[in-house]
Tab-separated table of C-alpha atoms in Angstrom:
chain	number	residue	atom	x	y	z
A	86	UNK	CA	0.000	0.000	0.000
A	87	UNK	CA	1.364	3.408	-0.945
A	88	UNK	CA	1.186	6.569	1.170
A	89	UNK	CA	-1.562	8.186	-0.908
A	90	UNK	CA	-3.933	5.260	-0.489
A	91	UNK	CA	-3.259	5.140	3.246
A	92	UNK	CA	-3.939	8.887	3.549
A	93	UNK	CA	-7.125	8.453	1.528
A	94	UNK	CA	-8.290	5.680	3.848
A	95	UNK	CA	-7.513	7.841	6.885
A	96	UNK	CA	-9.458	10.741	5.340
A	97	UNK	CA	-12.387	8.393	4.782
A	98	UNK	CA	-12.158	7.196	8.371
A	99	UNK	CA	-11.989	10.820	9.538
A	100	UNK	CA	-15.200	11.629	7.663
A	101	UNK	CA	-17.000	8.836	9.525
A	102	UNK	CA	-15.635	9.976	12.889
A	103	UNK	CA	-16.690	13.578	12.185
A	104	UNK	CA	-20.177	12.421	11.173
A	105	UNK	CA	-20.595	10.364	14.352
A	106	UNK	CA	-19.268	13.217	16.497
A	107	UNK	CA	-21.715	15.624	14.843
A	108	UNK	CA	-24.704	13.359	15.526
A	109	UNK	CA	-23.723	12.251	19.029
A	110	UNK	CA	-22.411	15.609	20.300
A	111	UNK	CA	-25.393	17.603	19.068
A	112	UNK	CA	-27.835	14.721	19.607
A	113	UNK	CA	-29.218	15.567	16.213
A	114	UNK	CA	-29.040	14.336	12.633
A	115	UNK	CA	-30.230	17.675	11.250
A	116	UNK	CA	-28.568	18.542	7.966
A	117	UNK	CA	-27.579	14.940	7.213
A	118	UNK	CA	-29.221	13.068	4.349
A	119	UNK	CA	-30.490	9.699	5.523
A	120	UNK	CA	-30.784	8.617	1.908
A	121	UNK	CA	-27.098	9.229	1.254
A	122	UNK	CA	-26.269	7.200	4.341
A	123	UNK	CA	-28.462	4.343	3.076
A	124	UNK	CA	-26.591	4.414	-0.227
A	125	UNK	CA	-23.201	4.309	1.517
A	126	UNK	CA	-24.359	1.317	3.566
A	127	UNK	CA	-25.362	-0.464	0.376
A	128	UNK	CA	-21.985	0.448	-1.145
A	129	UNK	CA	-20.012	-1.127	1.696
A	130	UNK	CA	-22.171	-4.243	1.953
A	131	UNK	CA	-21.982	-4.850	-1.803
A	132	UNK	CA	-18.235	-4.202	-2.013
A	133	UNK	CA	-17.149	-6.289	0.945
A	134	UNK	CA	-18.983	-9.531	0.242
A	135	UNK	CA	-15.618	-11.272	0.577
A	136	UNK	CA	-15.125	-10.133	4.181
A	137	UNK	CA	-15.493	-13.618	5.643
A	138	UNK	CA	-14.307	-15.628	2.641
A	139	UNK	CA	-11.068	-13.957	1.562
A	140	UNK	CA	-8.313	-12.666	3.851
A	141	UNK	CA	-6.005	-10.026	2.366
A	142	UNK	CA	-4.544	-8.414	5.475
A	143	UNK	CA	-5.546	-7.506	9.012
A	144	UNK	CA	-5.658	-3.834	8.004
A	145	UNK	CA	-7.973	-4.610	5.093
A	146	UNK	CA	-10.346	-6.710	7.179
A	147	UNK	CA	-10.496	-4.190	10.031
A	148	UNK	CA	-11.262	-1.314	7.662
A	149	UNK	CA	-14.043	-3.308	6.008
A	150	UNK	CA	-15.612	-4.083	9.383
A	151	UNK	CA	-15.337	-0.437	10.457
A	152	UNK	CA	-16.968	0.895	7.286
A	153	UNK	CA	-19.873	-1.578	7.372
A	154	UNK	CA	-20.538	-1.348	11.121
A	155	UNK	CA	-20.326	2.442	11.360
A	156	UNK	CA	-22.581	2.945	8.342
A	157	UNK	CA	-25.219	0.693	9.913
A	158	UNK	CA	-24.772	2.516	13.233
A	159	UNK	CA	-25.379	5.872	11.552
A	160	UNK	CA	-28.638	4.517	10.108
A	161	UNK	CA	-29.648	3.386	13.600
A	162	UNK	CA	-28.883	6.807	15.068
A	163	UNK	CA	-30.836	8.590	12.357
A	164	UNK	CA	-33.877	6.315	12.353
A	165	UNK	CA	-34.127	5.278	16.009
A	166	UNK	CA	-32.214	7.327	18.549
A	167	UNK	CA	-32.466	10.754	16.923
A	168	UNK	CA	-35.226	10.158	14.397
A	169	UNK	CA	-37.119	13.325	15.367
A	170	UNK	CA	-34.165	15.471	14.232
A	171	UNK	CA	-34.162	14.114	10.673
A	172	UNK	CA	-36.262	16.237	8.340
A	173	UNK	CA	-37.686	13.933	5.682
A	174	UNK	CA	-39.261	16.923	3.907
A	175	UNK	CA	-35.788	18.122	2.919
A	176	UNK	CA	-34.364	14.668	2.148
A	177	UNK	CA	-36.436	14.014	-0.963
A	178	UNK	CA	-33.972	12.788	-3.581
A	179	UNK	CA	-35.301	9.732	-5.454
A	180	UNK	CA	-32.506	7.221	-4.849
A	181	UNK	CA	-34.099	4.616	-7.108
A	182	UNK	CA	-32.917	6.820	-9.983
A	183	UNK	CA	-29.367	6.127	-8.789
A	184	UNK	CA	-29.679	2.479	-7.767
A	185	UNK	CA	-31.180	1.182	-11.001
A	186	UNK	CA	-28.733	2.814	-13.471
A	187	UNK	CA	-25.730	1.856	-11.332
A	188	UNK	CA	-26.849	-1.774	-11.202
A	189	UNK	CA	-27.459	-1.844	-14.950
A	190	UNK	CA	-23.993	-0.377	-15.540
A	191	UNK	CA	-22.511	-3.074	-13.324
A	192	UNK	CA	-24.297	-5.798	-15.288
A	193	UNK	CA	-22.721	-4.515	-18.502
A	194	UNK	CA	-19.349	-3.187	-17.346
A	195	UNK	CA	-17.497	-5.315	-14.812
A	196	UNK	CA	-14.204	-7.164	-14.613
A	197	UNK	CA	-13.696	-10.849	-15.274
A	198	UNK	CA	-13.870	-13.124	-12.263
A	199	UNK	CA	-16.591	-14.654	-10.063
A	200	UNK	CA	-19.600	-13.135	-11.827
A	201	UNK	CA	-21.814	-12.198	-8.879
A	202	UNK	CA	-18.959	-10.765	-6.811
A	203	UNK	CA	-17.571	-8.754	-9.741
A	204	UNK	CA	-21.001	-7.344	-10.609
A	205	UNK	CA	-21.615	-6.336	-6.997
A	206	UNK	CA	-18.130	-4.801	-6.717
A	207	UNK	CA	-18.668	-2.749	-9.886
A	208	UNK	CA	-22.138	-1.764	-8.642
A	209	UNK	CA	-20.614	-0.496	-5.387
A	210	UNK	CA	-18.053	1.596	-7.277
A	211	UNK	CA	-20.661	3.190	-9.552
A	212	UNK	CA	-23.044	3.786	-6.652
A	213	UNK	CA	-20.392	5.360	-4.436
A	214	UNK	CA	-19.653	7.864	-7.206
A	215	UNK	CA	-23.177	9.291	-6.906
A	216	UNK	CA	-24.130	8.395	-3.314
A	217	UNK	CA	-23.419	11.957	-2.182
A	218	UNK	CA	-26.074	13.414	-4.503
A	219	UNK	CA	-28.978	13.210	-1.994
A	220	UNK	CA	-26.798	15.047	0.533
A	221	UNK	CA	-25.805	17.726	-1.983
A	222	UNK	CA	-29.428	18.025	-3.114
A	223	UNK	CA	-30.553	18.560	0.471
A	224	UNK	CA	-27.769	21.102	0.939
A	225	UNK	CA	-28.938	22.979	-2.157
A	226	UNK	CA	-32.460	23.163	-0.692
A	227	UNK	CA	-31.360	24.610	2.651
A	228	UNK	CA	-28.566	26.741	1.183
A	229	UNK	CA	-26.459	26.423	4.335
A	230	UNK	CA	-24.988	23.887	6.740
A	231	UNK	CA	-23.412	23.566	10.158
A	232	UNK	CA	-19.634	23.902	10.124
A	233	UNK	CA	-19.080	20.378	11.437
A	234	UNK	CA	-21.291	18.998	8.649
A	235	UNK	CA	-19.165	20.773	6.059
A	236	UNK	CA	-16.020	19.274	7.622
A	237	UNK	CA	-17.602	15.833	7.217
A	238	UNK	CA	-18.386	16.506	3.552
A	239	UNK	CA	-14.903	17.892	2.922
A	240	UNK	CA	-13.263	14.794	4.415
A	241	UNK	CA	-15.552	12.571	2.339
A	242	UNK	CA	-14.697	14.420	-0.869
A	243	UNK	CA	-11.016	14.658	0.046
A	244	UNK	CA	-10.791	10.909	0.503
A	245	UNK	CA	-11.788	10.279	-3.092
A	246	UNK	CA	-9.549	13.069	-4.409
A	247	UNK	CA	-6.603	11.394	-2.663
A	248	UNK	CA	-7.527	8.112	-4.299
A	249	UNK	CA	-7.123	9.801	-7.675
A	250	UNK	CA	-3.568	10.725	-6.640
A	251	UNK	CA	-3.109	7.101	-5.561
A	252	UNK	CA	-4.190	5.871	-8.996
A	253	UNK	CA	-1.828	8.278	-10.759
A	254	UNK	CA	1.023	7.047	-8.564
A	255	UNK	CA	0.166	3.413	-9.259
A	256	UNK	CA	-0.088	4.066	-12.996
A	257	UNK	CA	3.456	5.449	-12.934
A	258	UNK	CA	4.946	2.972	-10.438
A	259	UNK	CA	3.123	-0.192	-11.543
A	260	UNK	CA	3.422	-0.827	-15.313
A	261	UNK	CA	0.556	-3.328	-15.371
A	262	UNK	CA	-1.858	-1.370	-13.196
A	263	UNK	CA	-5.310	-0.797	-14.647
A	264	UNK	CA	-8.606	-0.113	-12.928
A	265	UNK	CA	-10.591	2.042	-15.310
A	266	UNK	CA	-13.888	1.450	-13.466
A	267	UNK	CA	-12.587	2.940	-10.212
A	268	UNK	CA	-10.707	5.749	-11.967
A	269	UNK	CA	-13.653	6.989	-14.040
A	270	UNK	CA	-16.097	6.654	-11.141
A	271	UNK	CA	-13.643	8.411	-8.823
A	272	UNK	CA	-13.244	11.343	-11.209
A	273	UNK	CA	-17.033	11.692	-11.480
A	274	UNK	CA	-17.380	11.494	-7.700
A	275	UNK	CA	-14.733	14.162	-7.090
A	276	UNK	CA	-16.219	16.431	-9.769
A	277	UNK	CA	-19.575	16.387	-7.945
A	278	UNK	CA	-17.859	18.119	-5.022
A	279	UNK	CA	-16.513	21.004	-7.134
A	280	UNK	CA	-19.045	23.646	-6.031
A	281	UNK	CA	-18.913	22.458	-2.435
A	282	UNK	CA	-15.099	22.624	-2.351
A	283	UNK	CA	-15.199	26.170	-3.726
A	284	UNK	CA	-17.579	27.393	-1.014
A	285	UNK	CA	-15.740	25.412	1.677
A	286	UNK	CA	-12.372	26.962	0.862
A	287	UNK	CA	-13.720	30.463	0.248
A	288	UNK	CA	-15.986	30.644	3.304
A	289	UNK	CA	-15.594	27.915	5.934
A	290	UNK	CA	-11.795	28.030	6.040
A	291	UNK	CA	-12.081	31.809	6.317
A	292	UNK	CA	-14.132	31.433	9.486
A	293	UNK	CA	-17.453	32.198	7.799
A	294	UNK	CA	-20.658	30.157	7.839
A	295	UNK	CA	-21.158	27.792	4.925
A	296	UNK	CA	-23.734	29.326	2.633
A	297	UNK	CA	-24.331	28.575	-1.031
A	298	UNK	CA	-24.368	31.542	-3.446
A	299	UNK	CA	-27.853	32.842	-4.109
C-alpha cells in the first residue's frame, strides 16, 4: 500500500468519525441526508462480500468491518435514537434513480472473475460515485450547513480526491496497473464536489458560515 492510499483511507475514516461526532455531540441528525447514508451502507455491503471468505490483510479486514458497522450505526442513530431530528421533507432525492442505473452499468461493465462478486463490486463503485447526490441536493435546498457537517463533507470528498492521486502514482509505479472502473467513477465522484469545495475553501476556512451563493 502506498502513502496516498493510506492517507485516503484515513481521510475516509476521519469523515465517519466527524459524522458520528456531529450526531452524538449535538444529539441531532439535522442537515444529514439519511438517503445518502443508506446508499453508503449499500456500497459497503456490496463491495465487501468477501469479508469472511477472503483474507487479504488484518488492516484490510479491520477497515471493512469499520466501514460496514459504522454505516449501519449511523442509520440506527438517524432512524431510532435521533429520528425526530431528521427532516424527511428536505431529504427528498429519489434514490431509485441512482440504484437502477448503477446496477445496470454493473451488469454490462465489470471485470472478469466470479460473476456475482464482480457485478456487486462494480455496482458499489458506480453507486459510491453518486451516493453523495442526496446530501448535496438537500444542501442545495437549505442553502447552508453547520460547520461540522461541512467538515464531514470535505473529508468525504477529500478521501476520493486522494484516491485519484493514488491511482496516478500506481499508474506510474506499476506498469501493469489498470482499474478504469474505479478511476472513471472516482473522477465523477470528485467532480460532484466542485461547487462544495469552492464554497468550503472560500468561506468555511475563512471562518465564515457555509452558505451557497444565491
